[in-house]
Amino acid sequence: MSHNFIVRSQEALTNEQLQSALAKAGGGFVARRQSAIDQVPDFEQMRDQAQAVRQKSLANLDIYLAYFEQQVEAAGGKVHWARSPEDLRRIVIGICQQAGARTIAKGKSMVGEEAHLNAALEAAGMIPWETDLGEYILQLAQEPPSHIVAPALHKTKAEIEALFRNAHQLGERDLQEVKAIVDEARDVIRERFLTADVGITGANMLIAETGTAVLVTNEGNGDLSSCLPKTHIITTTFDRVVPTWEDASKIIRVLARSATGQPITSYTSFFSGPKGENDHDGPEAFHVVLLDNHRSEILASDYREMLHCIRCGACMNHCPVYQAVGGHAYDSVYPGPMGAVLSPLLRGYPQDYELPNASSFCGRCESVCPVRIPLPGLMRKLREQERQVAPPPRVNRTLLSSFAWLASKPALYRRLTSAGSWLLHKLGRGKGRLHKVPLARGWSQQRELPLPQGASFQSQWEQHLKDKAKKSSPQGGGRG
Ligand code: SF4
């Protein structure tokens, strides 16, 4: 498959199943988030508090991480440091081999995806079973996730039904209703929790004061993956640390509201070490593997704010580009606006420089981000960086400098734009839109160009100033 965003986007735009899945899912997230934040009087203040927690955490990361490690070890667990995805795979496989693992119950873990952990476990002779419903569907389909909260968002019900019929071989049954599909997945996956030797989960946060990992889910599979197997491994990144439980609660308040429009997710789980003497259940061994993978460099760079991300997915739910092409076009575990910044920083592939350009800069991502990450600003910085490495073609530079020259001559600009507007209306033959745009056929393959309606901005602005001057003059519209 192509690694080129433009090629992948074009494929996505002509994929009818994907377009139908995106159309069904997109608006739901936006409406639910809006309704959840309408129910609290102070969501903006909650955002400020969450942002302050992330700033404070990253400013003193070394202290909080050292404390976190100390607390985990005091509780009988072990913290491992993985500089690269290879390190993470080696550490996790080593723990699994030590536990004599054959099967592994896996909860959703972005880091597991980032490090391609499943393939490595399989190559080492183990069977990793995904237990999050979305991830399980994708494991059957052998596809990567397309959304950080709803990984199988791109799949239609009919596709999932076909996957289940093929994989489960349970004979004739009715899988028309979503409930029937979910019930079948529950039956199949439950068995795997009971037989797994190791459970691997991610973590949304790490609380330094008690060495606790926090995991938010809506399916409860994280609890079962962590409690039933004898060994629990948490894979996450070191930047997830927050100082205290109070700080964690400030993140939790904005996380679920921004992600799924819930005040809180169905399960918010806290893991603090292995089973204690008086505990009825829990793992006998507890490991936390913290991945760096260039995050130390991001921390020390102008892009540090990207590490504030709490992985809610709101930016992609509100992004017109993501909503049009879906997550696979980004060819990364991290799609949408957050991925457009994070992927080039983590991977630095030459083709990743297309990602910060996949934005209209409408600013919706920044306006909904619960921790106020200036995503368009960070994308702009990446674009500037790209210009230094690979200057745009001469023709683009000539066009831009011609535009700059024209924009500095208001009278000429006005005359040319009104002539252009007249010409476009002639070409549109009164239909109000153009199906094919001269010199931009590629652009108009997937969309129509709405033609300018009414007076231009400049003439409206002139009129507005005239009206204003009239009202404020002594002979104007006011009463004498
Ligand atoms: S960048 Fe902001 S909106 Fe996007 S996933 Fe991260 S926290 Fe959520």
Coordinates of C-alpha atoms and ligand atoms in Angstrom, one line a residue:
M1 CA 0.0 0.0 0.0
S2 CA 1.2 3.5 -0.7
H3 CA 2.8 5.6 2.0
N4 CA 1.9 8.8 0.3
F5 CA -0.9 10.8 2.0
I6 CA -2.2 12.2 -1.2
V7 CA -2.5 8.9 -2.9
R8 CA -4.0 7.2 0.1
S9 CA -6.5 10.1 0.5
Q10 CA -7.6 9.7 -3.1
E11 CA -8.2 6.0 -2.5
A12 CA -10.1 6.8 0.6
L13 CA -12.4 9.4 -1.1
T14 CA -13.5 6.8 -3.7
N15 CA -14.0 4.0 -1.1
E16 CA -17.8 3.9 -0.7
Q17 CA -17.8 1.6 2.4
L18 CA -15.3 3.9 4.1
Q19 CA -17.3 7.0 3.2
S20 CA -20.4 5.5 4.5
A21 CA -18.7 4.4 7.8
L22 CA -17.2 7.9 8.2
A23 CA -20.5 9.6 7.6
K24 CA -22.3 7.5 10.2
A25 CA -19.6 7.9 12.9
G26 CA -18.4 11.5 12.5
G27 CA -21.3 13.6 13.6
G28 CA -22.1 11.4 16.6
F29 CA -18.8 12.2 18.4
V30 CA -19.2 15.9 17.8
A31 CA -22.8 16.0 19.1
R32 CA -22.1 13.9 22.2
R33 CA -19.1 16.0 23.1
Q34 CA -21.1 19.2 22.8
S35 CA -23.9 17.8 24.9
A36 CA -21.5 16.7 27.6
I37 CA -19.8 20.0 27.9
D38 CA -23.1 21.9 27.8
Q39 CA -24.0 20.0 31.0
V40 CA -21.1 21.5 33.0
P41 CA -21.0 25.2 33.8
D42 CA -17.2 25.5 33.7
F43 CA -15.7 23.4 30.9
E44 CA -13.3 26.2 29.9
Q45 CA -12.0 26.3 33.5
M46 CA -11.6 22.5 33.4
R47 CA -9.6 22.8 30.2
D48 CA -7.3 25.4 31.9
Q49 CA -6.8 23.1 34.9
A50 CA -6.0 20.1 32.7
Q51 CA -3.6 22.1 30.6
A52 CA -1.9 23.3 33.8
V53 CA -1.5 19.7 35.0
R54 CA 0.2 18.7 31.7
Q55 CA 2.5 21.8 31.8
K56 CA 3.5 21.1 35.4
S57 CA 4.0 17.4 34.8
L58 CA 6.3 17.9 31.8
A59 CA 8.2 20.7 33.5
N60 CA 9.3 18.4 36.3
L61 CA 9.2 15.1 34.5
D62 CA 12.5 13.7 35.9
I63 CA 11.3 14.2 39.5
Y64 CA 7.9 12.6 39.0
L65 CA 9.2 9.7 37.0
A66 CA 11.8 8.9 39.6
Y67 CA 9.1 9.0 42.3
F68 CA 6.8 6.9 40.2
E69 CA 9.5 4.2 39.7
Q70 CA 10.3 4.2 43.4
Q71 CA 6.6 3.8 44.3
V72 CA 6.0 0.9 41.8
E73 CA 9.1 -0.9 43.1
A74 CA 8.0 -0.3 46.8
A75 CA 4.7 -2.1 45.9
G76 CA 6.6 -5.0 44.4
G77 CA 6.4 -4.1 40.7
K78 CA 9.1 -3.2 38.2
V79 CA 9.6 -0.3 35.8
H80 CA 11.5 -0.8 32.5
W81 CA 12.8 1.9 30.3
A82 CA 12.6 1.4 26.5
R83 CA 14.5 3.9 24.4
S84 CA 13.1 2.6 21.1
P85 CA 10.3 0.3 19.9
E86 CA 12.9 -2.5 19.5
D87 CA 13.7 -2.1 23.2
L88 CA 10.1 -2.3 24.1
R89 CA 9.5 -5.4 22.1
R90 CA 12.6 -7.1 23.6
I91 CA 11.6 -6.2 27.2
V92 CA 8.0 -7.4 26.8
I93 CA 9.0 -10.6 25.0
G94 CA 11.5 -11.3 27.8
I95 CA 8.9 -10.9 30.5
C96 CA 6.5 -13.1 28.6
Q97 CA 9.1 -15.8 28.1
Q98 CA 10.0 -15.6 31.8
A99 CA 6.3 -16.1 32.6
G100 CA 6.3 -19.1 30.2
A101 CA 3.5 -17.4 28.3
R102 CA 1.8 -19.0 25.4
T103 CA -1.3 -16.8 25.1
I104 CA -1.6 -13.1 25.9
A105 CA -4.8 -11.1 26.6
K106 CA -4.2 -7.6 25.2
G107 CA -6.1 -4.5 26.1
K108 CA -6.0 -1.4 23.8
S109 CA -2.5 0.1 23.8
M110 CA -1.4 2.8 21.4
V111 CA 2.2 2.1 22.3
G112 CA 1.7 -1.6 21.5
E113 CA 0.6 -0.5 18.0
E114 CA 3.4 2.0 17.7
A115 CA 5.9 -0.7 18.5
H116 CA 4.2 -3.4 16.3
L117 CA 4.1 -5.6 19.4
N118 CA 1.7 -8.2 18.2
A119 CA 3.8 -9.2 15.2
A120 CA 6.9 -9.5 17.5
L121 CA 5.0 -11.7 20.0
E122 CA 3.8 -13.9 17.2
A123 CA 7.3 -14.2 15.8
A124 CA 8.4 -15.3 19.3
G125 CA 5.9 -18.1 19.3
M126 CA 3.1 -16.5 21.4
I127 CA -0.5 -15.8 20.6
P128 CA -1.6 -12.2 21.4
W129 CA -5.4 -11.9 21.6
E130 CA -6.9 -8.4 21.4
T131 CA -9.7 -8.0 23.9
D132 CA -10.9 -4.5 23.1
L133 CA -13.8 -5.0 20.6
G134 CA -12.5 -2.6 18.0
E135 CA -9.0 -4.0 18.2
Y136 CA -10.4 -7.5 18.1
I137 CA -12.3 -6.7 14.8
L138 CA -9.1 -5.2 13.4
Q139 CA -7.0 -8.3 14.4
L140 CA -9.4 -10.4 12.5
A141 CA -9.3 -8.1 9.5
Q142 CA -5.5 -7.7 9.8
E143 CA -5.7 -4.0 9.6
P144 CA -4.3 -1.2 11.7
P145 CA -6.6 1.2 13.7
S146 CA -8.0 4.3 12.0
H147 CA -8.9 6.3 15.1
I148 CA -7.3 6.5 18.6
V149 CA -10.6 6.0 20.5
A150 CA -12.7 4.0 18.1
P151 CA -10.0 1.9 16.2
A152 CA -12.5 0.2 13.9
L153 CA -14.5 3.3 13.1
H154 CA -13.9 2.7 9.4
K155 CA -15.6 -0.7 9.4
T156 CA -19.3 -1.1 8.6
K157 CA -21.6 -3.5 10.4
A158 CA -21.8 -5.7 7.3
E159 CA -18.0 -6.0 7.2
I160 CA -17.8 -6.9 10.9
E161 CA -20.6 -9.5 10.5
A162 CA -18.6 -11.1 7.6
L163 CA -15.4 -11.2 9.6
F164 CA -17.2 -12.9 12.6
R165 CA -18.8 -15.5 10.4
N166 CA -15.5 -16.3 8.8
A167 CA -13.5 -16.4 12.1
H168 CA -15.8 -18.0 14.5
Q169 CA -17.4 -20.8 12.5
L170 CA -20.4 -21.0 14.7
G171 CA -22.9 -22.1 12.1
E172 CA -26.1 -20.3 11.1
R173 CA -27.1 -17.5 13.4
D174 CA -28.6 -14.0 13.2
L175 CA -25.9 -11.3 13.4
Q176 CA -28.1 -8.5 12.0
E177 CA -28.3 -6.5 15.3
V178 CA -25.2 -4.8 16.8
K179 CA -26.1 -6.5 20.1
A180 CA -25.8 -10.0 18.6
I181 CA -22.3 -9.1 17.3
V182 CA -21.2 -7.7 20.6
D183 CA -22.6 -10.8 22.5
E184 CA -20.7 -13.1 20.2
A185 CA -17.5 -11.2 20.7
R186 CA -18.0 -11.3 24.5
D187 CA -18.4 -15.1 24.5
V188 CA -15.3 -15.6 22.4
I189 CA -13.1 -13.1 24.2
R190 CA -14.2 -14.2 27.7
E191 CA -12.6 -17.6 27.2
R192 CA -9.3 -15.9 26.3
F193 CA -9.2 -13.9 29.5
L194 CA -9.5 -17.1 31.5
T195 CA -6.7 -18.9 29.7
A196 CA -4.2 -16.1 29.1
D197 CA -0.8 -16.4 30.8
V198 CA 0.0 -12.7 30.5
G199 CA -2.2 -9.5 30.2
I200 CA -0.9 -6.5 28.4
T201 CA -2.7 -3.1 28.7
G202 CA -1.9 0.5 28.0
A203 CA -2.3 3.4 30.5
N204 CA -3.8 6.8 30.1
M205 CA -1.8 8.2 33.0
L206 CA 0.8 7.3 35.6
I207 CA 0.3 8.8 39.1
A208 CA 3.7 9.5 40.6
E209 CA 2.6 9.8 44.3
T210 CA 1.5 6.2 44.5
G211 CA 3.0 4.5 41.5
T212 CA -0.4 3.9 40.0
A213 CA -1.3 3.4 36.4
V214 CA -4.7 4.7 35.3
L215 CA -6.7 3.2 32.4
V216 CA -10.0 4.4 31.1
T217 CA -12.2 2.0 29.0
N218 CA -15.8 1.5 28.2
E219 CA -15.7 -2.3 28.0
G220 CA -14.0 -3.5 31.2
N221 CA -11.5 -5.6 29.2
G222 CA -8.6 -3.7 30.8
D223 CA -9.6 -4.9 34.2
L224 CA -9.9 -8.5 33.1
S225 CA -6.6 -8.4 31.2
S226 CA -4.9 -7.1 34.2
C227 CA -6.5 -9.2 37.0
L228 CA -6.9 -12.6 35.6
P229 CA -3.5 -13.5 34.1
K230 CA -0.6 -14.1 36.5
T231 CA 1.5 -11.4 34.9
H232 CA 0.3 -7.8 34.1
I233 CA 2.5 -5.7 31.7
I234 CA 1.6 -2.0 31.1
T235 CA 3.0 -0.5 28.0
T236 CA 2.9 3.3 27.8
T237 CA 5.1 6.3 27.3
F238 CA 7.0 8.2 30.0
D239 CA 5.2 11.5 29.3
R240 CA 1.9 10.1 30.7
V241 CA 3.1 10.8 34.3
V242 CA 1.1 13.3 36.5
P243 CA 2.2 14.2 40.1
T244 CA -0.9 13.4 42.2
W245 CA -4.4 11.8 42.2
E246 CA -5.9 15.3 42.4
D247 CA -4.0 16.1 39.1
A248 CA -5.2 12.8 37.5
S249 CA -8.8 13.7 38.4
K250 CA -8.5 17.0 36.5
I251 CA -7.4 15.1 33.4
I252 CA -10.2 12.5 33.8
R253 CA -12.8 15.3 33.9
V254 CA -12.0 16.5 30.4
L255 CA -10.9 13.2 28.9
A256 CA -14.1 11.3 28.6
R257 CA -16.2 14.4 27.9
S258 CA -13.9 15.3 24.9
A259 CA -13.5 11.7 23.7
T260 CA -16.9 10.1 23.9
G261 CA -19.1 12.8 25.4
Q262 CA -19.4 10.9 28.7
P263 CA -18.9 12.6 32.1
I264 CA -16.7 9.6 32.9
T265 CA -16.0 6.3 31.1
S266 CA -17.7 3.1 32.2
Y267 CA -14.5 1.8 33.8
T268 CA -11.7 3.9 35.2
S269 CA -9.2 1.4 36.6
F270 CA -6.2 2.1 38.8
F271 CA -3.3 -0.4 39.0
S272 CA -0.9 -0.1 41.8
G273 CA 1.5 -3.1 41.8
P274 CA 0.9 -6.9 42.0
K275 CA -1.6 -8.6 44.2
G276 CA -1.0 -8.0 47.9
E277 CA -1.3 -10.6 50.7
N278 CA -4.9 -9.6 51.5
D279 CA -6.0 -9.2 47.9
H280 CA -8.4 -11.8 46.5
D281 CA -7.3 -11.3 42.9
G282 CA -4.7 -9.5 40.8
P283 CA -1.5 -10.4 39.0
E284 CA 1.5 -12.0 40.8
A285 CA 3.9 -9.9 38.7
F286 CA 3.5 -6.3 37.7
H287 CA 5.6 -4.5 35.1
V288 CA 5.5 -1.0 33.6
V289 CA 7.4 -0.6 30.3
L290 CA 7.9 3.1 29.4
L291 CA 8.7 3.9 25.8
D292 CA 10.7 7.0 24.7
N293 CA 10.9 6.7 20.9
H294 CA 12.1 10.3 20.3
R295 CA 9.8 11.8 23.0
S296 CA 12.9 13.1 25.0
E297 CA 13.8 15.1 21.9
I298 CA 10.3 16.4 21.5
L299 CA 10.4 17.4 25.2
A300 CA 13.5 19.5 24.6
S301 CA 12.2 21.1 21.4
D302 CA 9.7 23.7 20.3
Y303 CA 7.1 21.0 20.0
R304 CA 6.9 20.1 23.7
E305 CA 3.2 21.0 23.9
M306 CA 2.5 18.0 21.7
L307 CA 3.4 15.8 24.7
H308 CA 0.5 17.4 26.6
C309 CA -1.9 15.3 24.4
I310 CA -4.2 13.1 26.5
R311 CA -5.4 11.0 23.4
C312 CA -9.0 12.0 23.5
G313 CA -9.5 12.1 19.7
A314 CA -11.6 15.3 19.7
C315 CA -9.2 17.0 17.2
M316 CA -9.8 14.2 14.6
N317 CA -13.6 14.1 15.3
H318 CA -13.7 17.8 14.4
C319 CA -11.2 17.9 11.6
P320 CA -12.7 18.3 8.0
V321 CA -9.7 16.5 6.5
Y322 CA -9.8 13.5 8.8
Q323 CA -13.6 13.3 8.4
A324 CA -13.2 13.2 4.6
V325 CA -10.4 10.6 4.3
G326 CA -10.4 8.6 7.6
G327 CA -7.4 7.5 9.6
H328 CA -5.6 5.1 7.3
A329 CA -4.7 7.9 4.9
Y330 CA -2.3 9.1 7.6
D331 CA -0.5 5.7 7.6
S332 CA 0.2 6.1 11.3
V333 CA -1.1 4.9 14.6
Y334 CA -1.7 8.6 15.3
P335 CA -4.0 10.1 12.6
G336 CA -5.8 13.4 12.3
P337 CA -4.4 16.8 13.5
M338 CA -2.5 15.3 16.5
G339 CA -0.9 12.7 14.2
A340 CA -0.1 15.3 11.6
V341 CA 2.2 16.8 14.3
L342 CA 3.2 13.7 16.2
S343 CA 4.0 11.3 13.4
P344 CA 6.7 13.4 11.7
L345 CA 8.3 14.0 15.1
L346 CA 8.3 10.4 16.1
R347 CA 9.2 8.8 12.7
G348 CA 10.7 11.6 10.6
Y349 CA 10.0 9.7 7.4
P350 CA 10.4 12.0 4.4
Q351 CA 6.7 11.3 3.4
D352 CA 5.5 12.4 6.9
Y353 CA 6.1 16.0 5.8
E354 CA 2.9 15.7 3.8
L355 CA 0.9 15.3 7.1
P356 CA 1.2 18.9 8.5
N357 CA 0.1 20.1 5.0
A358 CA -3.1 18.0 5.4
S359 CA -4.9 20.8 7.1
S360 CA -7.1 23.7 6.1
F361 CA -6.0 25.5 9.3
C362 CA -9.7 26.1 10.2
G363 CA -8.6 25.9 13.8
R364 CA -11.3 23.6 15.0
C365 CA -8.7 21.1 16.4
E366 CA -7.2 23.7 18.7
S367 CA -10.6 25.0 19.7
V368 CA -11.8 21.6 21.0
C369 CA -8.5 20.3 22.4
P370 CA -9.1 19.8 26.1
V371 CA -5.5 20.7 27.0
R372 CA -5.3 23.6 24.5
I373 CA -2.5 22.2 22.2
P374 CA -1.9 24.8 19.5
L375 CA -2.1 22.2 16.7
P376 CA -2.3 24.6 13.7
G377 CA 0.7 26.5 15.1
L378 CA 2.7 23.3 15.5
M379 CA 1.8 22.2 12.0
R380 CA 2.8 25.6 10.7
K381 CA 6.2 25.2 12.4
L382 CA 6.6 21.8 10.7
R383 CA 5.8 23.3 7.4
E384 CA 8.4 25.9 7.9
Q385 CA 10.9 23.2 8.8
E386 CA 10.0 21.4 5.6
R387 CA 10.5 24.5 3.5
Q388 CA 14.0 24.7 4.8
V389 CA 14.8 21.1 3.9
A390 CA 12.9 21.0 0.7
P391 CA 12.0 24.4 -0.7
P392 CA 8.7 24.5 -2.7
P393 CA 8.9 24.2 -6.5
R394 CA 9.9 27.4 -8.4
V395 CA 6.4 27.6 -9.9
N396 CA 4.8 27.7 -6.4
R397 CA 7.2 30.4 -5.2
T398 CA 6.5 32.5 -8.3
L399 CA 2.7 32.2 -7.8
L400 CA 3.0 33.2 -4.1
S401 CA 5.2 36.2 -4.8
S402 CA 2.9 37.3 -7.6
F403 CA 0.0 37.0 -5.2
A404 CA 1.9 39.0 -2.6
W405 CA 2.6 41.7 -5.1
L406 CA -1.0 41.8 -6.3
A407 CA -2.4 41.9 -2.7
S408 CA -0.3 45.0 -2.1
K409 CA -2.1 46.9 -4.9
P410 CA -5.7 47.2 -3.7
A411 CA -7.2 48.9 -6.7
L412 CA -5.7 46.4 -9.2
Y413 CA -6.6 43.5 -6.8
R414 CA -10.2 44.6 -6.7
R415 CA -10.5 44.9 -10.5
L416 CA -8.9 41.6 -11.2
T417 CA -10.9 39.7 -8.5
S418 CA -14.2 41.1 -9.8
A419 CA -13.2 40.2 -13.4
G420 CA -12.3 36.7 -12.1
S421 CA -15.6 36.4 -10.3
W422 CA -17.5 37.5 -13.5
L423 CA -15.6 34.8 -15.5
L424 CA -16.3 32.1 -13.0
H425 CA -20.1 32.9 -13.1
K426 CA -20.0 32.7 -16.9
L427 CA -18.3 29.3 -16.7
G428 CA -20.8 28.1 -14.1
R429 CA -23.7 29.1 -16.4
G430 CA -25.8 30.3 -13.5
K431 CA -25.6 27.0 -11.5
G432 CA -23.7 28.6 -8.6
R433 CA -20.9 25.9 -8.7
L434 CA -18.3 24.6 -11.0
H435 CA -17.9 20.8 -11.6
K436 CA -14.5 21.2 -13.3
V437 CA -12.1 23.9 -12.3
P438 CA -9.7 25.1 -15.1
L439 CA -6.0 24.4 -14.2
A440 CA -7.1 22.4 -11.0
R441 CA -8.7 19.2 -12.4
G442 CA -7.2 17.1 -9.6
W443 CA -8.8 19.3 -7.0
S444 CA -12.2 19.1 -8.6
Q445 CA -12.1 15.4 -9.1
Q446 CA -13.7 14.9 -5.6
R447 CA -15.5 18.2 -5.1
E448 CA -17.3 21.1 -6.7
L449 CA -16.3 24.8 -6.4
P450 CA -19.0 27.0 -5.0
L451 CA -18.9 30.3 -6.9
P452 CA -18.7 33.6 -5.0
Q453 CA -22.1 34.9 -4.0
G454 CA -23.1 38.5 -3.6
A455 CA -20.7 41.4 -3.1
S456 CA -17.0 40.9 -2.4
F457 CA -15.6 41.2 1.2
Q458 CA -13.9 44.5 0.3
S459 CA -17.1 46.2 -1.0
Q460 CA -19.1 44.9 2.0
W461 CA -16.4 46.3 4.3
E462 CA -16.5 49.6 2.5
Q463 CA -20.3 49.7 2.8
H464 CA -20.0 48.8 6.5
L465 CA -17.6 51.7 7.2
K466 CA -19.8 54.1 5.3
D467 CA -22.9 53.0 7.3
K468 CA -21.0 53.3 10.5
A469 CA -19.8 56.8 9.6
K470 CA -23.3 57.8 8.7
K471 CA -24.7 56.6 12.0
S472 CA -22.1 58.4 14.1
S473 CA -22.4 61.7 12.2
P474 CA -24.7 64.4 13.8
Q475 CA -27.0 64.2 10.8
G476 CA -26.9 60.4 10.8
G477 CA -29.6 57.8 11.7
G478 CA -29.6 58.6 15.5
R479 CA -32.4 60.7 17.1
G480 CA -31.6 64.4 17.3
Ligands
SF4_1 S1 -4.3 16.8 20.5 FE1 -5.8 17.5 21.9 S2 -7.8 17.0 20.9 FE2 -6.2 15.8 19.8 S3 -6.2 13.8 20.8 FE3 -4.6 15.1 21.8 S4 -5.7 16.0 23.6 FE4 -7.2 15.2 22.2

